[in-house]
Amino acid sequence: ARLLEFLNARMPLGAPAPAGGLLILFAISGARDAVRFLSRLGRETREEISQWTFFDRALLGLCGVVLALSVLYAFAPPLDYDDLEYHLGGPKTYFLSGKIHFIPGNVYTNFPAGMEMVNYFFMALANSPMQGAVLGKLVNTGLLVMTMVRIGGWIALRLGRGWAVVGAAFFLTTPWTARLAMVCYTEPGQAFFSLLALFAFFRAVVPEDTGERLSPARWLALAGISAGLAVSCKYTALLFL
């Protein structure tokens, strides 16, 4: 969050080139691992589909409906008070001012601003507060999807595929979670990074013989970084970490 704040504060107003270059740099750095992961995921998914029951397909179909509505809603003008006041209102003020500064009369912008810096980054990238808000909503949807996948993967290792589908669908289709996928609240980032921190911590203290490359020390480092990112989204992450 501090890195994004540092970069955003020094990014000239309406300069999508630096933001786009940074985004491309991040994409290139993780391209090889992303291709490897997607290739393995595709093979495993094709094998899993043949074993799905009608109940599994129904639950995953319901998840698909929630995600479709979330993506469509992302392109609608923001109407939620919290979004307009500070989740998007704060970054918009910074964007229009050309710098990050104290906003008199808006105490909410003094809260942890990890996700708000992400929204501001996309506003600079798109050179538009409205288009940046769309990207911010899509990021929130993506964070919840990754959280759902992580929950499903963890349950699958312990209880089997059937319960994994139930657990993942239960998480995403809970009314409040579905609601969060359609706005720019901080909870999706908090949930994702908190879960990642807990998962990495347990992998560090209870190593599993899976032939993975990460040592316990690296898992512990990942847990610490993720915990910091979770708290940068919202103070209440401290209650879980």
Coordinates of C-alpha atoms in Angstrom, one line a residue:
A1 CA 0.0 0.0 0.0
R2 CA 2.8 2.4 0.9
L3 CA 4.6 1.5 -2.4
L4 CA 1.4 2.4 -4.4
E5 CA 0.9 5.5 -2.4
F6 CA 4.5 6.5 -3.1
L7 CA 4.2 5.9 -6.8
N8 CA 0.8 7.4 -7.1
A9 CA 1.9 10.6 -5.3
R10 CA 4.6 11.1 -7.8
M11 CA 2.6 10.2 -10.9
P12 CA 1.8 13.3 -13.0
L13 CA -1.9 14.0 -13.3
G14 CA -3.4 12.2 -16.3
A15 CA -0.3 10.3 -17.0
P16 CA -1.4 6.7 -17.9
A17 CA 2.0 5.8 -19.4
P18 CA 3.9 5.4 -16.0
A19 CA 1.0 3.4 -14.5
G20 CA 0.7 1.3 -17.6
G21 CA 4.4 0.6 -17.7
L22 CA 4.4 -0.5 -14.1
L23 CA 1.4 -2.7 -14.7
I24 CA 3.2 -4.3 -17.7
L25 CA 6.3 -4.8 -15.6
F26 CA 4.3 -6.6 -13.0
A27 CA 2.6 -8.8 -15.7
I28 CA 5.9 -9.7 -17.3
S29 CA 7.5 -10.7 -14.0
G30 CA 4.7 -13.2 -13.3
A31 CA 4.0 -14.3 -16.8
R32 CA 5.8 -17.6 -16.7
D33 CA 4.3 -18.8 -13.5
A34 CA 0.8 -17.6 -14.7
V35 CA 1.1 -19.7 -17.9
R36 CA 2.3 -22.7 -16.0
F37 CA -0.6 -22.4 -13.5
L38 CA -3.2 -21.9 -16.1
S39 CA -2.0 -24.8 -18.1
R40 CA -2.1 -27.1 -15.1
L41 CA -5.5 -25.7 -14.0
G42 CA -6.9 -26.4 -17.5
R43 CA -5.8 -30.1 -17.4
E44 CA -7.1 -30.6 -13.9
T45 CA -10.4 -28.8 -14.7
R46 CA -11.1 -31.1 -17.7
E47 CA -10.5 -34.1 -15.5
E48 CA -12.7 -32.8 -12.7
I49 CA -15.6 -31.8 -15.0
S50 CA -16.2 -35.4 -15.9
Q51 CA -16.7 -36.2 -12.2
W52 CA -19.1 -33.4 -11.3
T53 CA -22.5 -34.3 -10.1
F54 CA -25.7 -32.4 -10.9
F55 CA -25.5 -30.8 -7.4
D56 CA -21.9 -29.6 -8.1
R57 CA -23.0 -28.2 -11.5
A58 CA -25.9 -26.4 -9.9
L59 CA -23.8 -24.8 -7.2
L60 CA -21.1 -23.7 -9.7
G61 CA -23.8 -22.4 -12.0
L62 CA -25.1 -20.3 -9.1
C63 CA -21.6 -18.9 -8.6
G64 CA -21.5 -18.1 -12.3
V65 CA -24.7 -16.1 -12.0
V66 CA -23.3 -14.1 -9.1
L67 CA -20.0 -13.4 -11.0
A68 CA -21.9 -12.4 -14.1
L69 CA -24.0 -9.9 -12.2
S70 CA -20.9 -8.6 -10.4
V71 CA -19.1 -7.9 -13.7
L72 CA -22.2 -6.3 -15.3
Y73 CA -22.7 -4.1 -12.2
A74 CA -19.1 -3.0 -12.3
F75 CA -19.9 -0.9 -15.4
A76 CA -22.8 0.9 -13.7
P77 CA -22.2 4.3 -12.0
P78 CA -21.3 3.9 -8.3
L79 CA -24.3 4.6 -6.1
D80 CA -23.2 3.3 -2.7
Y81 CA -22.5 6.0 0.0
D82 CA -19.2 4.5 1.1
D83 CA -18.0 4.3 -2.4
L84 CA -19.0 7.9 -3.3
E85 CA -17.7 9.2 0.0
Y86 CA -14.2 7.7 0.3
H87 CA -13.5 4.3 -1.4
L88 CA -13.8 6.1 -4.7
G89 CA -14.4 9.7 -3.6
G90 CA -11.1 10.0 -1.9
P91 CA -9.0 8.6 -4.9
K92 CA -11.1 10.9 -7.2
T93 CA -10.2 13.9 -5.1
Y94 CA -6.5 12.9 -5.3
F95 CA -6.8 12.4 -9.1
L96 CA -8.4 15.8 -9.7
S97 CA -5.9 17.5 -7.4
G98 CA -2.9 15.8 -9.0
K99 CA -1.5 14.7 -5.6
I100 CA -2.3 12.8 -2.4
H101 CA -3.2 15.2 0.4
F102 CA -5.3 15.6 3.5
I103 CA -9.0 16.0 2.7
P104 CA -10.6 18.4 5.2
G105 CA -14.1 17.2 6.4
N106 CA -13.6 13.6 5.3
V107 CA -12.4 11.6 8.2
Y108 CA -12.8 8.3 6.3
T109 CA -9.9 9.1 4.1
N110 CA -7.6 8.8 7.1
F111 CA -8.4 5.1 7.4
P112 CA -6.0 2.5 5.9
A113 CA -6.0 3.1 2.2
G114 CA -4.6 0.0 0.6
M115 CA -7.5 -0.6 -1.7
E116 CA -8.1 3.1 -2.2
M117 CA -4.6 3.4 -3.6
V118 CA -5.4 0.6 -6.0
N119 CA -8.5 2.5 -7.2
Y120 CA -6.4 5.7 -7.5
F121 CA -3.8 3.7 -9.5
F122 CA -6.4 2.6 -12.0
M123 CA -7.9 6.1 -12.3
A124 CA -4.4 7.3 -13.3
L125 CA -4.0 4.3 -15.6
A126 CA -7.3 5.0 -17.3
N127 CA -7.0 8.8 -17.0
S128 CA -10.6 8.8 -15.8
P129 CA -12.2 8.5 -12.3
M130 CA -15.2 6.6 -13.8
Q131 CA -13.2 4.1 -15.8
G132 CA -10.8 3.7 -12.9
A133 CA -13.9 2.9 -10.7
V134 CA -14.9 0.2 -13.1
L135 CA -11.5 -1.4 -12.9
G136 CA -11.5 -1.1 -9.1
K137 CA -14.8 -3.0 -9.0
L138 CA -13.5 -5.7 -11.2
V139 CA -10.4 -6.1 -9.0
N140 CA -12.7 -6.6 -6.0
T141 CA -14.6 -9.3 -7.9
G142 CA -11.3 -11.0 -8.8
L143 CA -10.1 -10.9 -5.2
L144 CA -13.3 -12.6 -4.0
V145 CA -13.0 -15.2 -6.8
M146 CA -9.4 -16.0 -5.7
T147 CA -10.5 -16.2 -2.1
M148 CA -13.3 -18.6 -3.1
V149 CA -10.8 -20.8 -5.0
R150 CA -8.4 -20.8 -2.1
I151 CA -11.2 -21.9 0.3
G152 CA -12.3 -24.6 -2.1
G153 CA -8.7 -25.9 -2.6
W154 CA -8.1 -26.1 1.1
I155 CA -11.3 -28.0 1.8
A156 CA -10.6 -30.3 -1.2
L157 CA -7.3 -31.4 0.4
R158 CA -9.0 -32.2 3.8
L159 CA -12.6 -33.2 3.0
G160 CA -12.7 -34.0 -0.7
R161 CA -14.0 -32.4 -3.9
G162 CA -17.7 -32.5 -3.0
W163 CA -17.3 -30.5 0.2
A164 CA -14.9 -28.1 -1.6
V165 CA -17.6 -27.1 -4.1
V166 CA -20.1 -26.6 -1.2
G167 CA -17.7 -24.5 0.8
A168 CA -16.6 -22.4 -2.2
A169 CA -20.2 -21.8 -3.3
F170 CA -21.3 -21.0 0.2
F171 CA -18.7 -18.3 0.5
L172 CA -19.4 -16.6 -2.9
T173 CA -23.2 -16.8 -2.8
T174 CA -23.6 -15.5 0.8
P175 CA -25.6 -12.3 0.3
W176 CA -23.0 -10.0 1.8
T177 CA -20.1 -11.6 -0.2
A178 CA -22.1 -11.2 -3.4
R179 CA -22.8 -7.6 -2.4
L180 CA -19.1 -6.9 -1.9
A181 CA -18.3 -8.2 -5.4
M182 CA -20.3 -5.3 -6.8
V183 CA -18.8 -2.4 -4.9
C184 CA -15.4 -1.0 -4.1
Y185 CA -15.3 -1.9 -0.4
T186 CA -12.1 -2.9 1.4
E187 CA -13.4 -6.3 2.6
P188 CA -12.5 -8.3 -0.5
G189 CA -8.8 -7.3 -0.2
Q190 CA -8.9 -7.9 3.6
A191 CA -10.5 -11.4 3.1
F192 CA -8.0 -12.4 0.4
F193 CA -4.8 -11.3 2.2
S194 CA -6.0 -12.5 5.6
L195 CA -6.7 -15.9 4.2
L196 CA -3.4 -16.0 2.3
A197 CA -1.5 -14.9 5.5
L198 CA -3.1 -17.7 7.6
F199 CA -2.6 -20.3 4.9
A200 CA 1.1 -19.3 4.4
F201 CA 1.7 -19.3 8.2
F202 CA 0.3 -22.8 8.6
R203 CA 2.3 -24.1 5.6
A204 CA 5.4 -22.6 7.3
V205 CA 4.8 -24.2 10.7
V206 CA 3.4 -27.5 9.4
P207 CA 5.3 -28.2 6.1
E208 CA 3.7 -30.7 3.7
D209 CA 5.7 -33.0 1.5
T210 CA 4.3 -31.8 -1.9
G211 CA 7.5 -31.2 -3.7
E212 CA 7.0 -27.5 -3.7
R213 CA 9.8 -25.0 -4.1
L214 CA 9.0 -22.7 -1.2
S215 CA 10.8 -23.3 2.1
P216 CA 9.2 -22.7 5.5
A217 CA 11.1 -19.4 5.7
R218 CA 9.6 -18.2 2.5
W219 CA 6.1 -19.2 3.5
L220 CA 6.6 -17.3 6.7
A221 CA 7.8 -14.2 4.7
L222 CA 4.7 -14.5 2.5
A223 CA 2.5 -14.7 5.6
G224 CA 4.1 -11.5 7.0
I225 CA 3.7 -9.6 3.8
S226 CA 0.1 -10.8 3.4
A227 CA -0.7 -9.8 7.0
G228 CA 0.6 -6.3 6.3
L229 CA -1.5 -6.0 3.1
A230 CA -4.6 -7.2 5.0
V231 CA -4.1 -4.6 7.7
S232 CA -3.5 -1.9 4.9
C233 CA -7.0 -2.7 3.7
K234 CA -8.8 -2.4 7.1
Y235 CA -7.8 -2.3 10.8
T236 CA -10.1 -5.1 11.7
A237 CA -7.8 -7.6 9.9
L238 CA -5.8 -7.5 13.2
L239 CA -8.6 -9.5 14.9
F240 CA -8.0 -12.4 12.5
L241 CA -4.2 -12.2 12.4

